[in-house]
Coordinates of C-alpha atoms and ligand atoms in Angstrom, one line a residue:
M13 CA -46.1 -47.6 -26.6
Q14 CA -48.9 -46.0 -24.3
S15 CA -47.3 -43.0 -22.8
R16 CA -47.5 -42.6 -19.3
P17 CA -51.4 -40.8 -17.9
T18 CA -49.6 -37.7 -16.4
K19 CA -50.4 -37.0 -12.4
Y20 CA -51.6 -34.3 -11.9
I21 CA -50.4 -32.3 -7.7
F22 CA -53.0 -29.1 -6.9
V23 CA -51.7 -27.5 -4.9
T24 CA -54.6 -25.1 -2.3
G25 CA -53.6 -21.9 0.4
G26 CA -54.9 -21.8 3.2
V27 CA -55.0 -19.2 6.6
V28 CA -53.5 -16.4 4.7
S29 CA -52.8 -15.1 1.0
S30 CA -49.1 -14.4 0.5
I31 CA -47.6 -17.6 2.1
G32 CA -45.3 -17.9 -1.2
K33 CA -47.7 -20.5 -2.6
G34 CA -46.4 -19.8 -6.2
L35 CA -42.8 -19.9 -4.5
T36 CA -43.5 -23.2 -2.8
T37 CA -45.5 -24.7 -6.8
A38 CA -42.0 -23.8 -8.7
C39 CA -40.0 -25.6 -5.7
I40 CA -41.9 -28.6 -6.1
G41 CA -41.6 -29.1 -9.8
A42 CA -37.7 -28.1 -9.2
L43 CA -37.5 -31.1 -7.2
L44 CA -39.6 -33.6 -9.0
E45 CA -37.2 -32.1 -12.6
A46 CA -34.4 -32.9 -10.8
R47 CA -35.7 -36.0 -10.2
G48 CA -35.8 -36.8 -14.1
L49 CA -39.7 -35.4 -14.4
K50 CA -41.1 -33.7 -16.9
A51 CA -43.0 -31.0 -15.2
T52 CA -45.5 -27.9 -16.7
A53 CA -47.5 -25.5 -13.7
V54 CA -50.2 -24.0 -13.9
K55 CA -52.0 -21.2 -12.1
L56 CA -55.0 -20.6 -11.8
D57 CA -57.1 -17.6 -10.9
P58 CA -59.8 -17.1 -8.9
Y59 CA -60.5 -12.7 -10.2
I60 CA -63.0 -11.7 -13.5
N61 CA -60.6 -9.9 -15.4
V62 CA -59.9 -11.8 -18.1
D63 CA -55.6 -12.2 -17.3
P64 CA -53.5 -9.6 -15.1
G65 CA -52.0 -7.5 -18.7
T66 CA -54.9 -3.7 -18.0
M67 CA -54.3 -4.6 -14.2
S68 CA -52.6 -1.4 -12.1
P69 CA -49.3 -3.1 -10.4
F70 CA -50.9 -1.6 -7.8
Q71 CA -52.7 -4.5 -7.4
H72 CA -51.0 -6.9 -8.7
G73 CA -47.7 -6.6 -9.0
E74 CA -45.7 -7.3 -12.2
V75 CA -47.8 -9.2 -15.1
F76 CA -45.2 -11.8 -16.9
V77 CA -45.3 -12.4 -20.8
T78 CA -44.4 -16.2 -21.9
D79 CA -43.0 -16.2 -25.4
D80 CA -46.6 -17.1 -27.2
G81 CA -47.6 -13.3 -25.7
A82 CA -49.9 -14.6 -23.2
E83 CA -49.9 -11.4 -20.1
T84 CA -50.1 -14.1 -17.2
D85 CA -49.4 -14.0 -12.9
L86 CA -45.9 -13.0 -12.3
D87 CA -46.1 -16.7 -10.5
L88 CA -45.4 -18.7 -14.2
G89 CA -41.6 -16.4 -13.3
H90 CA -40.9 -18.4 -10.3
Y91 CA -41.6 -21.5 -12.1
E92 CA -40.0 -20.9 -15.9
R93 CA -37.3 -20.0 -13.1
F94 CA -36.7 -22.9 -10.7
L95 CA -38.5 -25.1 -14.3
G96 CA -35.9 -26.7 -16.5
T97 CA -40.5 -25.8 -19.4
R98 CA -41.6 -23.2 -20.8
M99 CA -44.5 -21.4 -19.8
S100 CA -47.5 -20.5 -22.5
K101 CA -51.2 -19.3 -21.9
L102 CA -52.2 -22.8 -21.0
N103 CA -50.4 -22.0 -18.5
N104 CA -52.5 -19.7 -17.0
F105 CA -55.6 -19.0 -16.6
T106 CA -59.1 -16.9 -14.7
S107 CA -62.5 -17.4 -13.8
G108 CA -63.2 -14.4 -16.4
K109 CA -61.1 -16.7 -19.4
V110 CA -63.0 -19.8 -18.1
Y111 CA -65.8 -18.2 -18.6
E112 CA -65.1 -16.3 -21.1
T113 CA -65.1 -19.2 -23.1
V114 CA -68.7 -20.9 -21.6
I115 CA -70.4 -17.8 -22.5
A116 CA -68.5 -17.5 -26.3
N117 CA -70.3 -21.3 -27.0
E118 CA -73.2 -20.6 -25.1
R119 CA -74.1 -17.9 -27.5
R120 CA -72.8 -19.6 -31.4
G121 CA -74.7 -22.2 -29.4
D122 CA -73.3 -25.7 -28.5
Y123 CA -75.1 -26.3 -25.5
L124 CA -78.3 -27.1 -27.1
G125 CA -80.9 -25.4 -25.2
G126 CA -79.1 -26.7 -22.0
T127 CA -79.4 -25.1 -19.4
V128 CA -76.0 -23.5 -18.2
Q129 CA -74.4 -23.9 -15.2
V130 CA -70.9 -24.0 -12.8
I131 CA -71.6 -27.1 -12.6
P132 CA -71.0 -29.2 -14.9
H133 CA -70.5 -26.1 -18.0
I134 CA -67.6 -24.1 -16.2
T135 CA -65.7 -27.4 -13.9
D136 CA -66.0 -28.7 -17.2
E137 CA -63.9 -25.5 -19.2
I138 CA -61.4 -25.8 -16.1
K139 CA -61.0 -29.2 -16.7
R140 CA -60.3 -29.0 -20.2
R141 CA -58.4 -26.4 -20.2
L142 CA -55.8 -28.1 -17.4
K143 CA -55.9 -31.4 -19.4
L144 CA -54.3 -29.2 -22.4
A145 CA -52.0 -27.9 -20.9
A146 CA -50.5 -31.4 -18.9
E147 CA -50.3 -32.6 -22.1
G148 CA -47.0 -34.6 -22.8
F149 CA -46.1 -34.2 -18.8
D150 CA -45.0 -36.5 -16.1
I151 CA -46.3 -34.0 -13.5
C152 CA -48.7 -30.9 -14.0
L153 CA -49.1 -29.1 -11.0
V154 CA -51.8 -26.8 -10.7
E155 CA -51.6 -24.0 -8.1
V156 CA -55.2 -22.5 -7.4
G157 CA -55.0 -19.0 -6.3
G158 CA -56.5 -17.1 -3.5
T159 CA -57.2 -18.4 0.1
V160 CA -59.7 -21.4 1.1
G161 CA -62.7 -19.8 2.0
D162 CA -62.9 -17.5 -0.9
I163 CA -66.8 -17.4 -2.4
E164 CA -64.4 -17.1 -5.9
S165 CA -62.2 -19.4 -6.1
L166 CA -65.4 -22.5 -5.7
P167 CA -65.5 -23.3 -9.0
F168 CA -62.0 -24.2 -9.1
L169 CA -61.4 -26.1 -6.3
E170 CA -65.0 -28.1 -7.6
A171 CA -63.3 -28.6 -10.2
I172 CA -60.4 -29.9 -8.7
R173 CA -62.1 -32.5 -6.8
Q174 CA -63.7 -33.9 -9.7
M175 CA -60.2 -34.6 -11.5
R176 CA -59.3 -37.1 -8.6
S177 CA -62.5 -39.0 -10.6
D178 CA -61.8 -38.0 -13.4
V179 CA -58.1 -39.2 -13.8
G180 CA -57.8 -41.4 -10.6
V181 CA -56.9 -42.0 -6.9
Q182 CA -53.3 -42.5 -8.2
N183 CA -52.5 -39.8 -10.3
T184 CA -53.5 -36.7 -8.0
L185 CA -52.4 -35.5 -4.9
Y186 CA -54.0 -32.6 -2.8
V187 CA -51.0 -30.3 -0.8
H188 CA -52.1 -27.6 1.2
V189 CA -50.0 -24.8 2.0
T190 CA -50.7 -23.0 5.0
L191 CA -49.4 -20.9 7.6
V192 CA -48.6 -21.6 10.7
P193 CA -47.9 -18.7 13.2
H194 CA -45.6 -17.6 16.2
I195 CA -47.1 -15.9 18.9
A196 CA -43.9 -14.6 21.7
T197 CA -46.2 -13.5 24.2
A198 CA -47.5 -17.3 24.5
H199 CA -44.0 -18.6 23.7
E200 CA -46.3 -21.2 20.9
F201 CA -47.2 -21.7 17.1
K202 CA -50.2 -22.1 16.9
T203 CA -51.7 -24.9 14.9
K204 CA -55.4 -23.9 15.0
P205 CA -55.5 -22.3 11.7
T206 CA -55.0 -24.8 10.3
Q207 CA -57.1 -26.9 11.4
H208 CA -59.1 -25.0 10.7
S209 CA -58.2 -24.2 6.7
I210 CA -58.1 -28.3 6.6
K211 CA -61.9 -28.6 7.6
E212 CA -62.6 -26.3 5.4
I213 CA -61.3 -27.3 2.0
T214 CA -61.8 -31.2 3.7
G215 CA -65.7 -29.8 3.3
Y216 CA -65.0 -29.0 -0.4
G217 CA -64.6 -32.6 -1.4
I218 CA -60.3 -32.4 -0.6
V219 CA -58.7 -34.3 1.3
P220 CA -54.7 -33.2 1.5
S221 CA -52.2 -36.2 1.3
I222 CA -49.3 -33.2 2.3
I223 CA -49.7 -29.9 4.3
I224 CA -46.7 -27.9 4.0
C225 CA -46.2 -25.3 6.9
R226 CA -45.1 -22.1 6.0
S227 CA -43.5 -20.7 9.8
E228 CA -41.1 -18.0 10.5
Q229 CA -39.5 -20.6 12.7
P230 CA -38.7 -24.0 12.3
L231 CA -41.7 -26.5 14.0
D232 CA -40.6 -28.8 16.2
E233 CA -41.5 -32.5 16.1
K234 CA -44.5 -31.6 18.5
I235 CA -46.2 -29.3 16.5
K236 CA -45.4 -31.5 13.1
N237 CA -47.6 -34.5 15.1
K238 CA -50.5 -32.1 16.6
I239 CA -51.1 -31.3 13.1
S240 CA -50.6 -34.7 11.9
L241 CA -53.4 -35.8 13.8
F242 CA -56.0 -32.7 14.1
C243 CA -55.3 -32.6 9.9
N244 CA -55.7 -36.5 9.1
V245 CA -52.0 -36.4 7.8
S246 CA -49.2 -38.3 8.6
P247 CA -46.2 -37.3 10.3
N248 CA -43.7 -37.2 7.3
C249 CA -47.1 -35.5 5.5
V250 CA -46.3 -32.6 7.7
I251 CA -44.2 -30.7 6.0
N252 CA -42.0 -27.3 7.5
A253 CA -40.9 -24.1 4.8
P254 CA -39.9 -22.0 7.1
D255 CA -39.1 -18.0 5.9
V256 CA -35.2 -18.8 4.1
K257 CA -32.9 -16.3 3.4
T258 CA -33.3 -16.6 -0.3
I259 CA -35.8 -18.4 -2.5
Y260 CA -32.8 -20.4 -4.4
E261 CA -32.4 -21.9 -1.1
L262 CA -36.3 -24.1 -0.6
P263 CA -36.1 -26.4 -2.7
L264 CA -33.3 -27.7 -1.0
H265 CA -34.7 -27.5 2.3
L266 CA -38.2 -29.0 1.2
N267 CA -35.7 -31.8 -0.3
N268 CA -34.4 -31.7 2.8
E269 CA -38.3 -31.9 4.8
G270 CA -38.5 -35.4 2.4
L271 CA -41.3 -33.5 0.4
D272 CA -40.6 -34.8 -3.4
Q273 CA -39.9 -39.0 -1.7
R274 CA -43.0 -38.2 0.0
I275 CA -44.9 -36.8 -3.4
V276 CA -43.4 -39.9 -5.2
E277 CA -44.2 -42.8 -3.1
L278 CA -47.9 -40.9 -2.5
L279 CA -48.2 -41.1 -6.6
N280 CA -46.7 -44.4 -6.8
M281 CA -43.8 -43.6 -9.0
W282 CA -40.2 -44.8 -9.0
T283 CA -37.2 -42.3 -10.4
G284 CA -33.9 -41.7 -8.9
A285 CA -31.7 -39.5 -6.4
P286 CA -33.0 -34.9 -7.4
K287 CA -30.4 -34.7 -9.1
L288 CA -29.8 -30.6 -6.0
D289 CA -25.5 -29.8 -7.6
P290 CA -27.5 -26.9 -9.2
W291 CA -29.2 -25.3 -6.6
T292 CA -27.3 -25.9 -3.6
K293 CA -24.1 -24.4 -5.7
I294 CA -27.0 -20.6 -6.5
A295 CA -28.2 -20.5 -3.0
A296 CA -24.7 -20.6 -1.7
S297 CA -23.6 -18.0 -4.0
V298 CA -26.5 -16.2 -3.3
T299 CA -26.3 -16.5 0.4
D300 CA -22.4 -15.9 0.4
T301 CA -21.7 -13.0 2.8
S302 CA -18.2 -12.6 2.1
R303 CA -18.9 -11.8 -1.8
K304 CA -18.3 -7.5 -3.3
T305 CA -21.4 -6.2 -3.4
V306 CA -22.5 -4.2 -6.9
T307 CA -25.2 -1.0 -6.2
I308 CA -28.3 -0.7 -9.1
A309 CA -29.8 1.7 -8.7
M310 CA -33.4 1.4 -9.7
V311 CA -35.3 4.0 -11.1
G312 CA -38.6 3.6 -11.9
K313 CA -42.0 4.5 -11.0
Y314 CA -43.3 2.1 -8.6
V315 CA -40.5 2.1 -6.4
D316 CA -42.7 1.0 -3.6
L317 CA -43.2 -1.4 -4.8
T318 CA -40.7 -3.7 -5.3
E319 CA -43.2 -6.9 -6.8
S320 CA -44.0 -5.1 -9.7
Y321 CA -39.6 -5.4 -10.8
K322 CA -40.1 -9.2 -10.0
S323 CA -38.7 -10.7 -12.7
L324 CA -35.8 -8.0 -12.8
S325 CA -34.3 -8.7 -9.3
E326 CA -35.1 -12.0 -9.8
A327 CA -32.7 -11.5 -13.4
L328 CA -30.2 -9.3 -11.6
I329 CA -29.7 -12.2 -8.3
H330 CA -29.0 -14.6 -11.7
S331 CA -25.9 -12.4 -12.6
G332 CA -24.6 -11.6 -9.1
V333 CA -24.5 -15.6 -8.9
A334 CA -22.1 -15.4 -12.7
N335 CA -20.6 -12.4 -11.2
N336 CA -19.5 -13.7 -8.2
C337 CA -21.0 -10.9 -6.8
K338 CA -24.5 -9.4 -4.3
V339 CA -26.3 -7.1 -6.4
K340 CA -28.2 -4.3 -4.1
I341 CA -30.7 -2.8 -5.6
V342 CA -32.0 0.9 -4.3
Y343 CA -35.4 1.9 -5.7
V344 CA -35.1 5.6 -6.8
D345 CA -38.8 7.5 -7.4
S346 CA -38.2 9.1 -10.7
E347 CA -40.6 12.2 -9.4
G348 CA -38.2 12.6 -7.1
L349 CA -35.2 13.6 -9.8
E350 CA -37.7 15.8 -11.4
T351 CA -37.1 18.0 -8.4
A352 CA -33.5 16.6 -7.1
E353 CA -29.9 16.6 -8.3
V354 CA -29.2 13.4 -10.5
E355 CA -26.4 12.0 -8.4
H356 CA -27.4 14.4 -4.8
A357 CA -30.9 11.9 -5.0
L358 CA -28.6 8.8 -6.1
K359 CA -27.1 9.0 -3.3
A360 CA -29.4 10.4 -1.1
A361 CA -31.0 6.8 -1.7
N362 CA -28.0 4.9 -1.3
N363 CA -26.7 6.0 2.2
G364 CA -24.7 8.8 0.8
E365 CA -22.7 7.7 -1.7
M366 CA -22.5 7.2 -5.3
V367 CA -24.2 3.7 -7.2
D368 CA -22.5 1.7 -9.6
A369 CA -25.7 1.3 -12.2
I370 CA -28.7 2.6 -13.0
L371 CA -31.6 1.0 -15.2
I372 CA -34.6 2.3 -15.7
P373 CA -37.3 0.0 -16.7
G374 CA -40.6 -1.3 -18.8
G375 CA -43.1 1.5 -17.2
F376 CA -46.3 3.5 -18.8
G377 CA -47.3 7.3 -18.7
V378 CA -46.0 10.8 -17.9
R379 CA -45.1 11.1 -15.0
G380 CA -42.4 10.3 -13.9
S381 CA -40.6 10.5 -17.5
E382 CA -38.4 13.8 -16.4
G383 CA -36.4 12.0 -13.9
K384 CA -35.9 8.8 -15.7
I385 CA -34.3 11.7 -18.6
A386 CA -32.3 13.6 -16.0
A387 CA -31.1 9.9 -14.3
A388 CA -30.4 8.9 -18.2
R389 CA -28.2 12.2 -19.0
F390 CA -26.6 11.8 -16.1
A391 CA -25.5 8.5 -17.5
R392 CA -24.3 9.3 -21.1
E393 CA -22.0 11.8 -19.7
R394 CA -20.4 10.7 -15.6
K395 CA -20.6 7.3 -17.8
V396 CA -21.9 5.7 -15.0
P397 CA -23.1 2.2 -16.7
F398 CA -26.7 2.8 -17.9
F399 CA -29.1 -0.7 -18.4
G400 CA -32.7 0.8 -20.0
I401 CA -35.8 -1.7 -21.3
C402 CA -38.4 -0.9 -22.8
L403 CA -39.6 2.1 -22.0
G404 CA -35.6 2.6 -20.7
L405 CA -34.4 2.7 -23.8
Q406 CA -37.4 5.4 -25.4
I407 CA -36.1 7.4 -22.9
A408 CA -32.1 6.8 -23.3
T409 CA -33.4 7.4 -27.4
I410 CA -35.2 11.4 -26.3
E411 CA -32.2 12.1 -23.1
Y412 CA -29.7 11.1 -26.5
A413 CA -32.3 13.0 -29.0
R414 CA -32.5 16.5 -27.0
H415 CA -28.7 16.7 -25.6
V416 CA -27.0 15.5 -27.9
A417 CA -28.5 15.8 -31.5
G418 CA -29.5 19.1 -30.4
L419 CA -33.8 17.3 -31.1
K420 CA -34.5 20.0 -28.0
E421 CA -38.4 19.0 -28.0
A422 CA -37.4 14.5 -28.8
T423 CA -40.5 13.3 -26.5
S424 CA -42.8 10.3 -27.0
E425 CA -45.8 10.0 -28.4
E426 CA -46.8 8.9 -25.5
F427 CA -46.4 11.4 -23.2
E428 CA -47.5 14.4 -25.0
P429 CA -49.4 13.3 -28.4
N430 CA -49.4 15.5 -30.5
S431 CA -45.3 16.4 -30.3
S432 CA -44.3 18.0 -32.7
C433 CA -40.5 15.8 -32.7
A434 CA -41.6 12.3 -31.6
V435 CA -38.7 10.2 -31.9
I436 CA -40.8 8.0 -30.3
H437 CA -44.3 7.7 -31.8
I438 CA -47.1 4.5 -31.7
M439 CA -46.6 1.8 -33.8
D440 CA -48.5 1.5 -36.9
S441 CA -49.7 -1.9 -35.9
Q442 CA -51.2 -0.4 -32.6
K443 CA -53.6 2.6 -33.9
K444 CA -55.8 0.9 -35.3
V445 CA -55.9 -1.0 -31.8
E446 CA -59.6 -0.4 -29.2
Q447 CA -59.9 -2.9 -26.8
K448 CA -57.5 -2.2 -23.9
G449 CA -56.1 -5.8 -22.6
G450 CA -54.5 -8.0 -24.8
S451 CA -53.2 -5.8 -27.6
M452 CA -50.6 -4.5 -27.5
R453 CA -46.6 -5.9 -28.8
L454 CA -46.7 -8.9 -27.0
G455 CA -44.1 -12.2 -27.2
A456 CA -41.1 -13.3 -28.7
Y457 CA -39.6 -12.4 -31.4
P458 CA -36.8 -11.8 -33.9
C459 CA -33.6 -9.9 -33.3
S460 CA -30.7 -9.8 -35.9
L461 CA -27.3 -7.6 -33.7
K462 CA -25.3 -5.5 -35.8
T463 CA -21.4 -7.3 -36.2
G464 CA -18.9 -5.5 -34.1
S465 CA -21.3 -3.6 -31.4
K466 CA -21.7 -4.1 -27.4
A467 CA -25.1 -6.2 -27.5
R468 CA -23.7 -9.1 -30.6
E469 CA -20.5 -9.4 -28.6
I470 CA -23.0 -10.0 -25.2
Y471 CA -24.8 -12.5 -27.2
G472 CA -22.3 -14.4 -29.0
K473 CA -25.1 -14.6 -31.4
A474 CA -26.0 -13.1 -34.7
Q475 CA -30.2 -13.4 -34.1
I476 CA -32.1 -13.4 -31.5
S477 CA -35.7 -14.1 -30.6
E478 CA -36.0 -11.2 -26.8
R479 CA -39.9 -11.0 -24.5
H480 CA -42.0 -7.6 -25.4
R481 CA -44.5 -5.4 -24.1
H482 CA -44.9 -2.2 -25.7
R483 CA -46.6 -0.3 -27.5
F484 CA -44.4 2.6 -28.5
E485 CA -41.4 2.1 -30.4
V486 CA -38.5 4.6 -32.4
N487 CA -40.0 6.9 -34.5
N488 CA -38.4 5.4 -38.1
A489 CA -38.2 9.3 -39.0
Y490 CA -35.3 10.5 -36.6
R491 CA -33.1 7.3 -36.3
D492 CA -31.1 8.9 -39.5
Q493 CA -30.2 11.4 -37.7
L494 CA -29.6 9.9 -33.7
E495 CA -28.0 7.5 -36.2
K496 CA -24.8 10.3 -37.1
A497 CA -25.6 12.1 -34.2
G498 CA -23.5 8.5 -32.8
L499 CA -26.2 6.5 -31.3
T500 CA -25.5 3.4 -32.5
F501 CA -28.9 0.5 -33.6
S502 CA -27.4 -2.5 -32.4
G503 CA -30.8 -4.9 -32.5
T504 CA -33.1 -4.1 -35.1
S505 CA -36.3 -6.6 -36.0
P506 CA -34.5 -8.8 -39.3
D507 CA -36.8 -6.9 -41.8
D508 CA -34.4 -3.8 -40.0
T509 CA -37.7 -1.4 -39.7
L510 CA -38.1 -2.2 -35.8
A511 CA -35.6 -0.2 -33.7
E512 CA -34.6 -3.4 -31.0
I513 CA -31.3 -2.3 -28.9
I514 CA -29.2 1.2 -28.8
E515 CA -26.2 1.4 -27.7
I516 CA -23.2 4.6 -27.6
K517 CA -20.0 4.3 -28.3
D518 CA -17.1 5.8 -26.0
H519 CA -19.7 4.6 -22.9
P520 CA -18.4 2.3 -20.7
W521 CA -21.7 -0.3 -21.2
F522 CA -24.4 1.7 -22.3
V523 CA -27.5 -0.1 -23.5
G524 CA -31.4 0.3 -23.9
V525 CA -33.8 -2.5 -25.2
Q526 CA -36.8 -2.3 -26.3
F527 CA -37.9 -5.6 -25.2
H528 CA -38.3 -7.7 -21.6
P529 CA -34.6 -9.5 -21.2
E530 CA -35.9 -9.9 -17.3
F531 CA -38.7 -12.7 -18.2
Q532 CA -35.9 -15.4 -19.7
S533 CA -33.1 -15.4 -16.8
T534 CA -33.6 -18.0 -15.2
P535 CA -30.8 -18.9 -12.4
K536 CA -29.1 -21.8 -13.6
I537 CA -28.8 -19.4 -17.6
P538 CA -28.3 -15.9 -16.0
H539 CA -29.4 -13.7 -18.9
P540 CA -25.4 -12.7 -20.4
L541 CA -26.9 -8.1 -21.4
F542 CA -27.4 -8.3 -16.9
T543 CA -25.0 -10.2 -16.3
S544 CA -22.6 -7.8 -18.8
F545 CA -24.0 -4.6 -16.8
V546 CA -23.3 -6.6 -13.1
A547 CA -19.5 -6.6 -14.6
A548 CA -19.8 -3.4 -15.7
G549 CA -21.5 -1.9 -12.6
L550 CA -18.7 -4.2 -11.0
A551 CA -15.5 -2.6 -12.5
A552 CA -17.1 0.7 -11.9
K553 CA -16.5 0.4 -8.7
E554 CA -13.4 -1.3 -8.8
K555 CA -11.9 1.6 -11.1
S556 CA -13.8 4.2 -8.3
A557 CA -12.5 2.9 -5.9
V558 CA -9.2 3.0 -6.9
T559 CA -9.4 7.0 -8.0
V560 CA -10.7 7.7 -4.1
E561 CA -7.2 6.0 -2.5
K562 CA -5.6 7.8 -5.3
G563 CA -7.2 11.0 -3.9
G564 CA -6.2 9.6 -0.7
D565 CA -10.0 9.2 0.9
K566 CA -9.6 6.1 2.1
K567 CA -12.8 6.0 4.4
S568 CA -15.6 6.4 1.3
S569 CA -14.1 3.6 -0.6
G570 CA -16.0 0.4 -0.7
S571 CA -19.4 0.0 -0.7
P572 CA -22.2 0.9 2.2
S573 CA -22.5 -2.0 3.7
Q574 CA -19.0 -3.4 3.8
R575 CA -18.3 -0.7 6.0
G576 CA -21.2 -1.6 8.1
V577 CA -23.5 1.0 7.5
T578 CA -28.0 0.2 7.6
A579 CA -29.7 0.4 5.0
N580 CA -32.5 3.0 5.7
A581 CA -35.9 3.6 4.1
V582 CA -35.8 4.4 0.5
Q583 CA -33.0 1.7 0.2
Q584 CA -33.5 -2.4 0.2
E585 CA -31.3 -4.4 0.3
L586 CA -30.5 -8.0 -2.3
T587 CA -31.6 -10.0 0.6
S588 CA -34.3 -8.8 2.1
S589 CA -36.5 -9.2 -1.5
L590 CA -35.3 -12.9 -1.4
T591 CA -36.4 -13.3 1.8
R592 CA -40.2 -15.0 1.6
N593 CA -42.8 -13.4 3.2
Ligands
LIG728 N1 -44.5 2.2 -22.1 C1 -44.0 1.9 -23.2 C2 -44.8 1.8 -25.0 O1 -45.8 1.3 -24.1 C3 -43.3 1.1 -23.1 C4 -43.8 0.1 -22.5 C5 -42.9 -1.5 -21.3 O2 -41.8 -0.4 -20.9 N2 -42.9 -2.1 -21.0 O3 -44.1 1.3 -25.7

């Protein structure tokens, strides 16, 4: 039997950047998946970097890592969280990567003396990559990064224009996401930017059949009809996507607007009604204001850049769903901790209240490391639930070495290259690395869990697979000494050469992992480590409330939000990180 051809949905954006094209793309995928279709998504990034792996978090936000070790755009994280499909290196490519391939072909002589040009050589390479990623899927969503009108995205637009004649009109659909601003003084929504954006993209030969209008407030029919008239789409193909309380509500909103129905009609596909139950439940849980709140301090360096910890904050939301609680994250600058007393700094970041748990996320470089070590020490000594991720494991190991194992000079080679007591050192495989990009230990590796350990209990199995992104590791020369001092290496590479998980006994919850579990957490399948960590935070909160009540000081029990305390600048209510902006 001949397989059905893949249908392509191309998503472009206009008016301004950061309007949530990635989320919209992911939600379209979720809706089509809910209709029983097999969907994947590809992100095209117009910049020249070969991948985002070498870009600063200030420039790019989180680098999302796939199982096969690709360092990708954070939109792939959205795709994985909304779609059942796992992403791979096929699902994200940049102009730099396309040019790299074409130039390598040219050097090999593949073009037989021809002049190598944007059309057809660059556009052909873009299309080749798209078709490869789409193989075996009913639907391939293609999100073009940047905003229509950018010079650098032109080859991508040209390639997706050509795709229509390559694979057929019936197999392609163009969706344009725009912003419809509201001018407060005129009390009016303005459609002109959308009109201009449609005019611009039509000029490239791409005619969108669906326009998704982002707006702060819901648009009325009059505005939708106006956009329909001026932009040449049916009124029911003007889809409104107003700001939502949680991103997990978005599939439901878009379905309510008829988006998935329009898509299957336009692509001439027959499917059943979408099964949206899981999304209804997740959205209801995340927006339930009666839930208890657990407060987690995230101690890191890029606290102003919450986009750098995107998967992490989402994973915490997922575990909130699993624990039926709201997870509030307070971001604490680790550099500030170097000078301030930890307890004082944590309370200052949380409106004077102690946090329920501490998390140290992945990171790079010496800056702020002493503050993180102080936070890990505080968590260990004061029995506050603690989760160290990647650099967080390394920090916790250094802290334990210094203050429990008696290795006062313990540090990481990353912080002090010539240290005589590097309990964390460069991995052998990293010693000969000369080129920065794509050269860390990347992607999924197996890990064996020790019988009787907390990790084994949490995962409920003996072997796991988790994704990595690091160059340094626990130095095996110190493993015995650390173990004797009470540190458990509860997860290791199957050949036992690499420490993957540490934990300590006599503590309610103290775990460090060398990998990034956040990359595998989805709202439908929250990650067990985060779920267990948040549960420990809740237990700690309840215990401290009981203690406080026994002590008679009822005023300070309960979280700030339960007592109506408003958020300050350092503190970010989880709901605000959920709001699309
Ligand atoms: N900087 C550390 C390393 O390279 C940790 C990396 C991380 O946290 N992703 O090993």
